[in-house]
């Protein structure tokens, strides 16, 4: 199956996976009437073997199909880290199946025959969710790239700044001088393109959870803490 009546190359795309050709054709026509492109597949394996365009959109899956069911396909996509929103549309749904699908992340679970507007509303919500996910993913990718430009010490300072630590506390935690903390902090802010603490927190929140969860001591080796001596000469390049 191929792209049905493509109007653009980057607009929303709804992928229809249903073994009933009549259902696929009817949904294609309905989507086309509101300017949404669609692709048709008659089975889960056919969909999995296809090369799909990278466009925002959603999947509309029939639950009961020969071979792999819609629920099976949902689990396979999740295991591959494919996060496209899913709307289930089935004539054989029951409460237990609906609950299972929604718990696994489905946007909606509709029973055939669904009202045209109900179906379009569910698809619109799914497309909006995918657009939002892609924005977050893009921001996260940018933030990770900037994070990788930081030195180990700058990363430590970042992790401490976002916990609310002031320069004096960071200096004690890392066993370096306040002057050095200020230098690392300034460099870190510039590299992350953060013009303020509020902006910095935004960058921090867009980083993947595994990075944000790292303890400071795992970001880079931490110098042994010591109480600064009044007469000691501390190099600003520590």
Tab-separated table of C-alpha atoms in Angstrom:
chain	number	residue	atom	x	y	z
A	1	UNK	CA	0.000	0.000	0.000
A	2	UNK	CA	1.177	3.545	-0.601
A	3	UNK	CA	0.537	7.134	0.251
A	4	UNK	CA	-3.026	8.133	-0.519
A	5	UNK	CA	-3.561	11.470	-2.222
A	6	UNK	CA	-0.516	13.187	-0.740
A	7	UNK	CA	-1.018	16.964	-0.566
A	8	UNK	CA	2.277	17.822	1.159
A	9	UNK	CA	5.532	16.157	2.111
A	10	UNK	CA	5.617	17.346	5.708
A	11	UNK	CA	1.975	17.629	6.792
A	12	UNK	CA	0.210	15.177	9.122
A	13	UNK	CA	-0.008	11.550	8.017
A	14	UNK	CA	-2.448	8.981	9.378
A	15	UNK	CA	-1.470	5.333	8.932
A	16	UNK	CA	-4.418	2.949	8.658
A	17	UNK	CA	-3.795	-0.700	9.560
A	18	UNK	CA	-6.919	-2.833	9.099
A	19	UNK	CA	-7.569	-6.103	7.303
A	20	UNK	CA	-10.919	-4.770	6.037
A	21	UNK	CA	-10.322	-2.950	2.739
A	22	UNK	CA	-13.745	-1.310	2.907
A	23	UNK	CA	-12.964	0.243	6.279
A	24	UNK	CA	-9.591	1.501	5.061
A	25	UNK	CA	-11.117	3.107	1.973
A	26	UNK	CA	-13.887	4.790	3.972
A	27	UNK	CA	-11.451	6.201	6.509
A	28	UNK	CA	-9.122	7.376	3.743
A	29	UNK	CA	-11.956	9.306	2.113
A	30	UNK	CA	-13.010	10.815	5.451
A	31	UNK	CA	-9.471	11.957	6.217
A	32	UNK	CA	-9.020	13.324	2.711
A	33	UNK	CA	-12.201	15.377	3.132
A	34	UNK	CA	-10.479	17.337	5.913
A	35	UNK	CA	-7.127	17.548	4.139
A	36	UNK	CA	-5.247	14.789	5.989
A	37	UNK	CA	-3.024	12.342	4.072
A	38	UNK	CA	-3.156	8.645	4.863
A	39	UNK	CA	-1.395	5.364	4.132
A	40	UNK	CA	-3.078	1.963	4.121
A	41	UNK	CA	-1.804	-1.413	5.302
A	42	UNK	CA	-3.813	-4.636	5.474
A	43	UNK	CA	-1.752	-6.242	8.250
A	44	UNK	CA	0.725	-5.512	11.012
A	45	UNK	CA	3.637	-7.303	9.233
A	46	UNK	CA	3.006	-5.287	6.068
A	47	UNK	CA	3.214	-2.096	8.121
A	48	UNK	CA	6.371	-3.211	9.954
A	49	UNK	CA	8.121	-4.008	6.669
A	50	UNK	CA	7.266	-0.687	5.050
A	51	UNK	CA	9.518	2.348	4.739
A	52	UNK	CA	7.534	5.238	6.159
A	53	UNK	CA	8.043	8.985	5.668
A	54	UNK	CA	9.154	10.949	8.719
A	55	UNK	CA	6.042	13.040	9.292
A	56	UNK	CA	3.901	13.878	12.321
A	57	UNK	CA	0.794	11.761	12.583
A	58	UNK	CA	-0.692	8.682	14.198
A	59	UNK	CA	-1.638	5.052	13.719
A	60	UNK	CA	-5.224	3.861	13.422
A	61	UNK	CA	-5.183	0.166	14.277
A	62	UNK	CA	-7.772	-2.561	14.112
A	63	UNK	CA	-7.521	-4.766	17.183
A	64	UNK	CA	-8.371	-8.137	15.667
A	65	UNK	CA	-6.415	-8.976	12.524
A	66	UNK	CA	-5.037	-12.266	11.155
A	67	UNK	CA	-1.606	-12.971	12.635
A	68	UNK	CA	-0.408	-10.033	14.688
A	69	UNK	CA	-3.229	-8.126	16.361
A	70	UNK	CA	-3.320	-4.382	16.854
A	71	UNK	CA	-2.457	-4.882	20.527
A	72	UNK	CA	0.532	-7.041	19.501
A	73	UNK	CA	1.691	-4.299	17.135
A	74	UNK	CA	1.369	-1.706	19.886
A	75	UNK	CA	3.672	-3.779	22.113
A	76	UNK	CA	6.195	-4.351	19.309
A	77	UNK	CA	6.403	-0.617	18.586
A	78	UNK	CA	6.838	0.159	22.275
A	79	UNK	CA	9.660	-2.379	22.542
A	80	UNK	CA	11.417	-0.664	19.629
A	81	UNK	CA	11.037	2.768	21.215
A	82	UNK	CA	8.662	3.933	18.453
A	83	UNK	CA	6.349	6.400	20.162
A	84	UNK	CA	3.814	7.232	17.443
A	85	UNK	CA	0.349	7.838	19.005
A	86	UNK	CA	-2.242	5.116	18.406
A	87	UNK	CA	-6.014	5.224	17.969
A	88	UNK	CA	-7.669	1.801	18.152
A	89	UNK	CA	-10.761	1.260	16.013
A	90	UNK	CA	-12.460	-2.120	16.287
A	91	UNK	CA	-15.756	-3.898	15.986
A	92	UNK	CA	-14.754	-6.474	18.559
A	93	UNK	CA	-13.605	-4.336	21.463
A	94	UNK	CA	-14.454	-4.991	25.074
A	95	UNK	CA	-13.757	-3.161	28.316
A	96	UNK	CA	-10.714	-5.252	29.278
A	97	UNK	CA	-9.133	-4.802	25.857
A	98	UNK	CA	-9.791	-1.061	25.952
A	99	UNK	CA	-8.207	-0.730	29.390
A	100	UNK	CA	-5.145	-2.712	28.242
A	101	UNK	CA	-4.711	-0.512	25.166
A	102	UNK	CA	-5.080	2.752	27.104
A	103	UNK	CA	-2.665	1.620	29.824
A	104	UNK	CA	-0.140	0.891	27.085
A	105	UNK	CA	-0.407	4.456	25.832
A	106	UNK	CA	-3.195	4.481	23.238
A	107	UNK	CA	-4.756	7.901	22.647
A	108	UNK	CA	-8.258	6.494	22.161
A	109	UNK	CA	-10.170	3.258	21.693
A	110	UNK	CA	-13.211	3.530	19.416
A	111	UNK	CA	-15.797	0.911	18.544
A	112	UNK	CA	-16.944	0.509	14.948
A	113	UNK	CA	-18.919	2.133	13.550
A	114	UNK	CA	-17.594	5.323	15.119
A	115	UNK	CA	-19.176	8.670	14.290
A	116	UNK	CA	-17.138	10.597	11.740
A	117	UNK	CA	-16.578	13.529	14.096
A	118	UNK	CA	-15.632	11.233	16.978
A	119	UNK	CA	-13.037	9.559	14.784
A	120	UNK	CA	-11.677	12.876	13.470
A	121	UNK	CA	-11.475	14.288	16.999
A	122	UNK	CA	-9.469	11.256	18.154
A	123	UNK	CA	-7.131	11.514	15.159
A	124	UNK	CA	-6.671	15.264	15.703
A	125	UNK	CA	-5.766	14.675	19.363
A	126	UNK	CA	-3.279	11.967	18.357
A	127	UNK	CA	-1.647	14.175	15.713
A	128	UNK	CA	-1.383	17.058	18.202
A	129	UNK	CA	0.270	14.707	20.705
A	130	UNK	CA	2.801	13.595	18.097
A	131	UNK	CA	3.604	17.174	17.075
A	132	UNK	CA	4.195	18.068	20.742
A	133	UNK	CA	6.356	14.963	21.243
A	134	UNK	CA	8.486	15.872	18.237
A	135	UNK	CA	9.031	19.403	19.536
A	136	UNK	CA	10.173	18.052	22.893
A	137	UNK	CA	12.408	15.489	21.188
A	138	UNK	CA	14.021	18.181	19.028
A	139	UNK	CA	14.682	20.405	22.038
A	140	UNK	CA	16.092	17.443	23.952
A	141	UNK	CA	18.453	16.583	21.093
A	142	UNK	CA	19.700	20.172	20.962
A	143	UNK	CA	20.194	20.282	24.735
A	144	UNK	CA	22.126	17.002	24.766
A	145	UNK	CA	24.427	18.329	22.034
A	146	UNK	CA	25.110	21.458	24.097
A	147	UNK	CA	25.572	19.399	27.281
A	148	UNK	CA	28.253	17.343	25.542
A	149	UNK	CA	30.295	20.506	24.958
A	150	UNK	CA	30.671	21.026	28.719
A	151	UNK	CA	33.805	19.936	30.524
A	152	UNK	CA	33.424	17.449	33.361
A	153	UNK	CA	33.775	20.235	35.931
A	154	UNK	CA	31.206	22.421	34.153
A	155	UNK	CA	28.766	19.521	34.219
A	156	UNK	CA	29.289	19.154	37.948
A	157	UNK	CA	28.629	22.849	38.454
A	158	UNK	CA	25.470	22.586	36.336
A	159	UNK	CA	24.145	19.658	38.379
A	160	UNK	CA	24.736	21.594	41.598
A	161	UNK	CA	23.339	24.905	40.337
A	162	UNK	CA	20.009	23.339	39.378
A	163	UNK	CA	19.660	21.872	42.864
A	164	UNK	CA	19.785	25.405	44.246
A	165	UNK	CA	23.372	25.410	45.513
A	166	UNK	CA	25.093	28.808	45.664
A	167	UNK	CA	28.706	29.360	44.612
A	168	UNK	CA	30.083	28.977	48.136
A	169	UNK	CA	28.327	25.620	48.590
A	170	UNK	CA	29.472	24.410	45.167
A	171	UNK	CA	33.067	25.406	45.988
A	172	UNK	CA	32.972	23.377	49.196
A	173	UNK	CA	31.297	20.398	47.495
A	174	UNK	CA	33.888	20.258	44.716
A	175	UNK	CA	36.898	21.293	46.769
A	176	UNK	CA	37.695	24.319	44.612
A	177	UNK	CA	37.636	28.080	45.112
A	178	UNK	CA	34.605	30.317	44.636
A	179	UNK	CA	36.460	32.192	41.907
A	180	UNK	CA	36.915	28.938	40.023
A	181	UNK	CA	33.241	28.091	40.498
A	182	UNK	CA	32.278	31.452	38.995
A	183	UNK	CA	34.507	30.813	35.973
A	184	UNK	CA	33.064	27.338	35.385
A	185	UNK	CA	29.543	28.623	35.942
A	186	UNK	CA	29.989	31.450	33.442
A	187	UNK	CA	31.446	29.097	30.818
A	188	UNK	CA	28.684	26.570	31.431
A	189	UNK	CA	25.948	29.191	30.968
A	190	UNK	CA	27.529	30.418	27.718
A	191	UNK	CA	27.914	26.916	26.274
A	192	UNK	CA	24.287	26.078	27.080
A	193	UNK	CA	23.148	29.395	25.565
A	194	UNK	CA	21.408	30.160	28.863
A	195	UNK	CA	20.916	33.873	29.460
A	196	UNK	CA	19.359	33.415	32.893
A	197	UNK	CA	18.804	30.843	35.624
A	198	UNK	CA	15.219	30.421	34.404
A	199	UNK	CA	16.500	29.668	30.907
A	200	UNK	CA	19.081	27.295	32.372
A	201	UNK	CA	16.354	25.343	34.156
A	202	UNK	CA	14.506	25.045	30.854
A	203	UNK	CA	17.574	23.541	29.202
A	204	UNK	CA	18.053	21.232	32.188
A	205	UNK	CA	14.471	19.986	32.054
A	206	UNK	CA	14.813	19.182	28.350
A	207	UNK	CA	17.749	16.853	29.023
A	208	UNK	CA	16.979	13.113	29.182
A	209	UNK	CA	16.068	11.792	32.619
A	210	UNK	CA	19.143	9.554	32.779
A	211	UNK	CA	21.425	12.596	32.545
A	212	UNK	CA	19.448	14.616	35.084
A	213	UNK	CA	19.440	11.674	37.499
A	214	UNK	CA	23.246	11.346	37.585
A	215	UNK	CA	24.741	12.019	41.035
A	216	UNK	CA	27.399	14.742	40.974
A	217	UNK	CA	30.107	12.245	41.870
A	218	UNK	CA	29.234	10.203	38.762
A	219	UNK	CA	29.482	13.164	36.401
A	220	UNK	CA	33.249	13.399	36.944
A	221	UNK	CA	35.795	12.627	39.667
A	222	UNK	CA	35.268	14.964	42.601
A	223	UNK	CA	38.233	16.493	44.376
A	224	UNK	CA	38.607	15.768	48.054
A	225	UNK	CA	36.748	18.337	50.116
A	226	UNK	CA	38.809	20.495	52.411
A	227	UNK	CA	38.370	23.627	54.450
A	228	UNK	CA	40.105	26.540	52.689
A	229	UNK	CA	43.108	27.983	54.510
A	230	UNK	CA	43.159	31.778	54.795
A	231	UNK	CA	46.823	31.990	53.824
A	232	UNK	CA	46.721	29.402	51.063
A	233	UNK	CA	47.201	30.624	47.525
A	234	UNK	CA	44.537	29.071	45.291
A	235	UNK	CA	44.990	28.941	41.565
A	236	UNK	CA	41.929	30.182	39.647
A	237	UNK	CA	42.497	27.374	37.184
A	238	UNK	CA	41.859	24.547	39.687
